[in-house]
Amino acid sequence: MRFVVDMNLSPEWVHPLAEQGHVTIHWRDVGAVDALDDDILIWAAEDDRIVLTPDLDFGVAARGLKAPSVVQLRLDNLDPLVVGTSVVQSIAAAGEAVVGGAILTIEPGQTRLRPGLGTIAIDG
C-alpha cells in the first residue's frame, strides 16, 4: 500500500509503515505545511495514496469519494514508537479492504472499517 502521513503526525510515522513494505512519505516532503484537507485528499487520490491522520475532518471530507482511503488514528498517544506496531497490525488486518475510498478508524481496543455506507468491525 502507499501512504501519505498528514502534517498533524510526526514524520517518524513513515518508519513503521515502510518497515512493513508500505511506500510511505510525509506530507511535508510533498506539499505545503498549511495545505487544506481537501488539497491533501486530492493529491493523495491522484498519487494513489492512503492518508494517515489523527484529523477527524478527513473522514468527513472523504465520504463519498472513491479514493483516497483514510486511516484515522483516534488514539491518546500518537507516538509511533508506542503505538506504531498496533497501528500497522490494524492496517494489515483490514487488508485490501482499506483501499478504494475506505475509512479505517483505529481507536483504543477497536478498529472500524467503513468501505462506503455502513460500518464493519474488524477487531475489538
PDB file of C-alpha atoms in Angstrom:
ATOM      1  CA  MET A   1       0.000   0.000   0.000  1.00  0.00           C
ATOM      2  CA  ARG A   2       1.009   3.608  -0.480  1.00  0.00           C
ATOM      3  CA  PHE A   3       0.603   6.140   2.326  1.00  0.00           C
ATOM      4  CA  VAL A   4       0.968   9.851   2.911  1.00  0.00           C
ATOM      5  CA  VAL A   5       1.329  10.855   6.560  1.00  0.00           C
ATOM      6  CA  ASP A   6      -0.585  14.027   7.455  1.00  0.00           C
ATOM      7  CA  MET A   7       1.163  17.097   8.888  1.00  0.00           C
ATOM      8  CA  ASN A   8      -0.572  16.511  12.225  1.00  0.00           C
ATOM      9  CA  LEU A   9       1.561  13.400  12.735  1.00  0.00           C
ATOM     10  CA  SER A  10       5.286  13.071  13.279  1.00  0.00           C
ATOM     11  CA  PRO A  11       7.436  12.232  10.254  1.00  0.00           C
ATOM     12  CA  GLU A  12       8.537   9.236  12.353  1.00  0.00           C
ATOM     13  CA  TRP A  13       5.291   7.528  11.250  1.00  0.00           C
ATOM     14  CA  VAL A  14       6.953   6.835   7.915  1.00  0.00           C
ATOM     15  CA  HIS A  15       9.220   4.210   9.520  1.00  0.00           C
ATOM     16  CA  PRO A  16       6.778   1.609  10.930  1.00  0.00           C
ATOM     17  CA  LEU A  17       4.780   1.666   7.701  1.00  0.00           C
ATOM     18  CA  ALA A  18       7.847   1.474   5.468  1.00  0.00           C
ATOM     19  CA  GLU A  19       9.266  -1.377   7.568  1.00  0.00           C
ATOM     20  CA  GLN A  20       6.174  -3.402   6.609  1.00  0.00           C
ATOM     21  CA  GLY A  21       6.760  -2.740   2.919  1.00  0.00           C
ATOM     22  CA  HIS A  22       4.379   0.192   2.500  1.00  0.00           C
ATOM     23  CA  VAL A  23       5.559   3.050   0.277  1.00  0.00           C
ATOM     24  CA  THR A  24       5.230   5.959   2.679  1.00  0.00           C
ATOM     25  CA  ILE A  25       6.012   9.676   2.656  1.00  0.00           C
ATOM     26  CA  HIS A  26       5.250  12.556   4.982  1.00  0.00           C
ATOM     27  CA  TRP A  27       3.142  15.419   3.603  1.00  0.00           C
ATOM     28  CA  ARG A  28       5.861  17.974   4.474  1.00  0.00           C
ATOM     29  CA  ASP A  29       8.029  16.329   1.805  1.00  0.00           C
ATOM     30  CA  VAL A  30       5.480  16.881  -0.976  1.00  0.00           C
ATOM     31  CA  GLY A  31       3.171  19.760  -0.093  1.00  0.00           C
ATOM     32  CA  ALA A  32       2.617  22.983   1.784  1.00  0.00           C
ATOM     33  CA  VAL A  33       2.520  22.681   5.561  1.00  0.00           C
ATOM     34  CA  ASP A  34      -0.658  24.771   5.635  1.00  0.00           C
ATOM     35  CA  ALA A  35      -2.453  22.793   2.915  1.00  0.00           C
ATOM     36  CA  LEU A  36      -6.180  22.281   3.298  1.00  0.00           C
ATOM     37  CA  ASP A  37      -7.524  18.781   3.949  1.00  0.00           C
ATOM     38  CA  ASP A  38      -9.187  18.801   0.529  1.00  0.00           C
ATOM     39  CA  ASP A  39      -5.841  19.576  -1.136  1.00  0.00           C
ATOM     40  CA  ILE A  40      -4.221  16.627   0.613  1.00  0.00           C
ATOM     41  CA  LEU A  41      -7.111  14.348  -0.330  1.00  0.00           C
ATOM     42  CA  ILE A  42      -6.951  15.391  -3.980  1.00  0.00           C
ATOM     43  CA  TRP A  43      -3.196  14.880  -4.099  1.00  0.00           C
ATOM     44  CA  ALA A  44      -3.471  11.507  -2.341  1.00  0.00           C
ATOM     45  CA  ALA A  45      -6.136  10.373  -4.819  1.00  0.00           C
ATOM     46  CA  GLU A  46      -4.008  11.454  -7.772  1.00  0.00           C
ATOM     47  CA  ASP A  47      -0.920   9.705  -6.376  1.00  0.00           C
ATOM     48  CA  ASP A  48      -2.830   6.589  -5.248  1.00  0.00           C
ATOM     49  CA  ARG A  49      -2.068   7.126  -1.553  1.00  0.00           C
ATOM     50  CA  ILE A  50      -3.900   6.359   1.677  1.00  0.00           C
ATOM     51  CA  VAL A  51      -3.934   9.283   4.116  1.00  0.00           C
ATOM     52  CA  LEU A  52      -2.788   8.524   7.688  1.00  0.00           C
ATOM     53  CA  THR A  53      -4.129  11.218  10.020  1.00  0.00           C
ATOM     54  CA  PRO A  54      -5.438  11.950  13.510  1.00  0.00           C
ATOM     55  CA  ASP A  55      -7.679  14.633  11.970  1.00  0.00           C
ATOM     56  CA  LEU A  56     -11.358  13.710  12.207  1.00  0.00           C
ATOM     57  CA  ASP A  57     -12.220  16.146   9.410  1.00  0.00           C
ATOM     58  CA  PHE A  58     -10.604  13.819   6.885  1.00  0.00           C
ATOM     59  CA  GLY A  59     -13.322  11.261   7.474  1.00  0.00           C
ATOM     60  CA  VAL A  60     -15.989  13.808   6.714  1.00  0.00           C
ATOM     61  CA  ALA A  61     -14.183  15.128   3.656  1.00  0.00           C
ATOM     62  CA  ALA A  62     -13.515  11.621   2.321  1.00  0.00           C
ATOM     63  CA  ARG A  63     -17.149  10.455   2.472  1.00  0.00           C
ATOM     64  CA  GLY A  64     -18.465   9.777  -0.972  1.00  0.00           C
ATOM     65  CA  LEU A  65     -15.047   9.702  -2.607  1.00  0.00           C
ATOM     66  CA  LYS A  66     -13.923   6.588  -4.455  1.00  0.00           C
ATOM     67  CA  ALA A  67     -10.357   7.360  -3.405  1.00  0.00           C
ATOM     68  CA  PRO A  68      -8.279   8.012  -1.451  1.00  0.00           C
ATOM     69  CA  SER A  69      -8.762   5.952   1.638  1.00  0.00           C
ATOM     70  CA  VAL A  70      -8.152   7.455   5.054  1.00  0.00           C
ATOM     71  CA  VAL A  71      -6.725   5.814   8.170  1.00  0.00           C
ATOM     72  CA  GLN A  72      -7.798   7.847  11.206  1.00  0.00           C
ATOM     73  CA  LEU A  73      -5.880   7.471  14.446  1.00  0.00           C
ATOM     74  CA  ARG A  74      -8.181   8.249  17.354  1.00  0.00           C
ATOM     75  CA  LEU A  75      -5.617   7.415  20.000  1.00  0.00           C
ATOM     76  CA  ASP A  76      -4.488   9.310  23.089  1.00  0.00           C
ATOM     77  CA  ASN A  77      -0.858   8.517  22.342  1.00  0.00           C
ATOM     78  CA  LEU A  78       0.247   9.148  18.751  1.00  0.00           C
ATOM     79  CA  ASP A  79       3.911   8.264  19.264  1.00  0.00           C
ATOM     80  CA  PRO A  80       4.831   5.724  16.560  1.00  0.00           C
ATOM     81  CA  LEU A  81       7.352   4.140  18.932  1.00  0.00           C
ATOM     82  CA  VAL A  82       4.494   3.343  21.316  1.00  0.00           C
ATOM     83  CA  VAL A  83       1.543   2.544  19.030  1.00  0.00           C
ATOM     84  CA  GLY A  84       3.165   2.066  15.608  1.00  0.00           C
ATOM     85  CA  THR A  85       3.157  -1.733  15.762  1.00  0.00           C
ATOM     86  CA  SER A  86      -0.522  -1.955  16.717  1.00  0.00           C
ATOM     87  CA  VAL A  87      -1.499   0.563  14.012  1.00  0.00           C
ATOM     88  CA  VAL A  88       0.399  -1.402  11.361  1.00  0.00           C
ATOM     89  CA  GLN A  89      -1.270  -4.609  12.591  1.00  0.00           C
ATOM     90  CA  SER A  90      -4.720  -2.998  12.303  1.00  0.00           C
ATOM     91  CA  ILE A  91      -3.944  -1.899   8.757  1.00  0.00           C
ATOM     92  CA  ALA A  92      -2.757  -5.413   7.909  1.00  0.00           C
ATOM     93  CA  ALA A  93      -5.944  -6.912   9.406  1.00  0.00           C
ATOM     94  CA  ALA A  94      -8.044  -4.673   7.176  1.00  0.00           C
ATOM     95  CA  GLY A  95      -6.002  -5.780   4.173  1.00  0.00           C
ATOM     96  CA  GLU A  96      -7.076  -4.703   0.715  1.00  0.00           C
ATOM     97  CA  ALA A  97     -10.434  -3.527   2.097  1.00  0.00           C
ATOM     98  CA  VAL A  98      -8.662  -0.340   3.209  1.00  0.00           C
ATOM     99  CA  VAL A  99      -8.112   0.795  -0.392  1.00  0.00           C
ATOM    100  CA  GLY A 100     -10.567   2.483  -2.731  1.00  0.00           C
ATOM    101  CA  GLY A 101     -12.075   5.194  -0.561  1.00  0.00           C
ATOM    102  CA  ALA A 102     -12.460   3.340   2.729  1.00  0.00           C
ATOM    103  CA  ILE A 103     -12.170   4.946   6.144  1.00  0.00           C
ATOM    104  CA  LEU A 104     -10.300   2.858   8.702  1.00  0.00           C
ATOM    105  CA  THR A 105     -10.661   4.243  12.224  1.00  0.00           C
ATOM    106  CA  ILE A 106      -8.249   2.963  14.856  1.00  0.00           C
ATOM    107  CA  GLU A 107      -9.252   3.567  18.474  1.00  0.00           C
ATOM    108  CA  PRO A 108      -8.092   2.019  21.737  1.00  0.00           C
ATOM    109  CA  GLY A 109      -9.349  -1.574  21.659  1.00  0.00           C
ATOM    110  CA  GLN A 110     -11.328  -1.165  18.457  1.00  0.00           C
ATOM    111  CA  THR A 111     -10.794  -0.790  14.732  1.00  0.00           C
ATOM    112  CA  ARG A 112     -13.654   0.047  12.369  1.00  0.00           C
ATOM    113  CA  LEU A 113     -13.678  -0.071   8.595  1.00  0.00           C
ATOM    114  CA  ARG A 114     -16.181   1.947   6.571  1.00  0.00           C
ATOM    115  CA  PRO A 115     -15.855   0.906   2.936  1.00  0.00           C
ATOM    116  CA  GLY A 116     -18.666   3.279   1.985  1.00  0.00           C
ATOM    117  CA  LEU A 117     -22.012   3.037   3.702  1.00  0.00           C
ATOM    118  CA  GLY A 118     -22.185   1.213   6.994  1.00  0.00           C
ATOM    119  CA  THR A 119     -19.514   0.116   9.439  1.00  0.00           C
ATOM    120  CA  ILE A 120     -17.716  -3.204   9.683  1.00  0.00           C
ATOM    121  CA  ALA A 121     -15.891  -4.082  12.934  1.00  0.00           C
ATOM    122  CA  ILE A 122     -12.664  -5.955  12.269  1.00  0.00           C
ATOM    123  CA  ASP A 123     -11.442  -6.378  15.844  1.00  0.00           C
ATOM    124  CA  GLY A 124     -12.161  -5.193  19.299  1.00  0.00           C
TER     125      GLY A 124
END
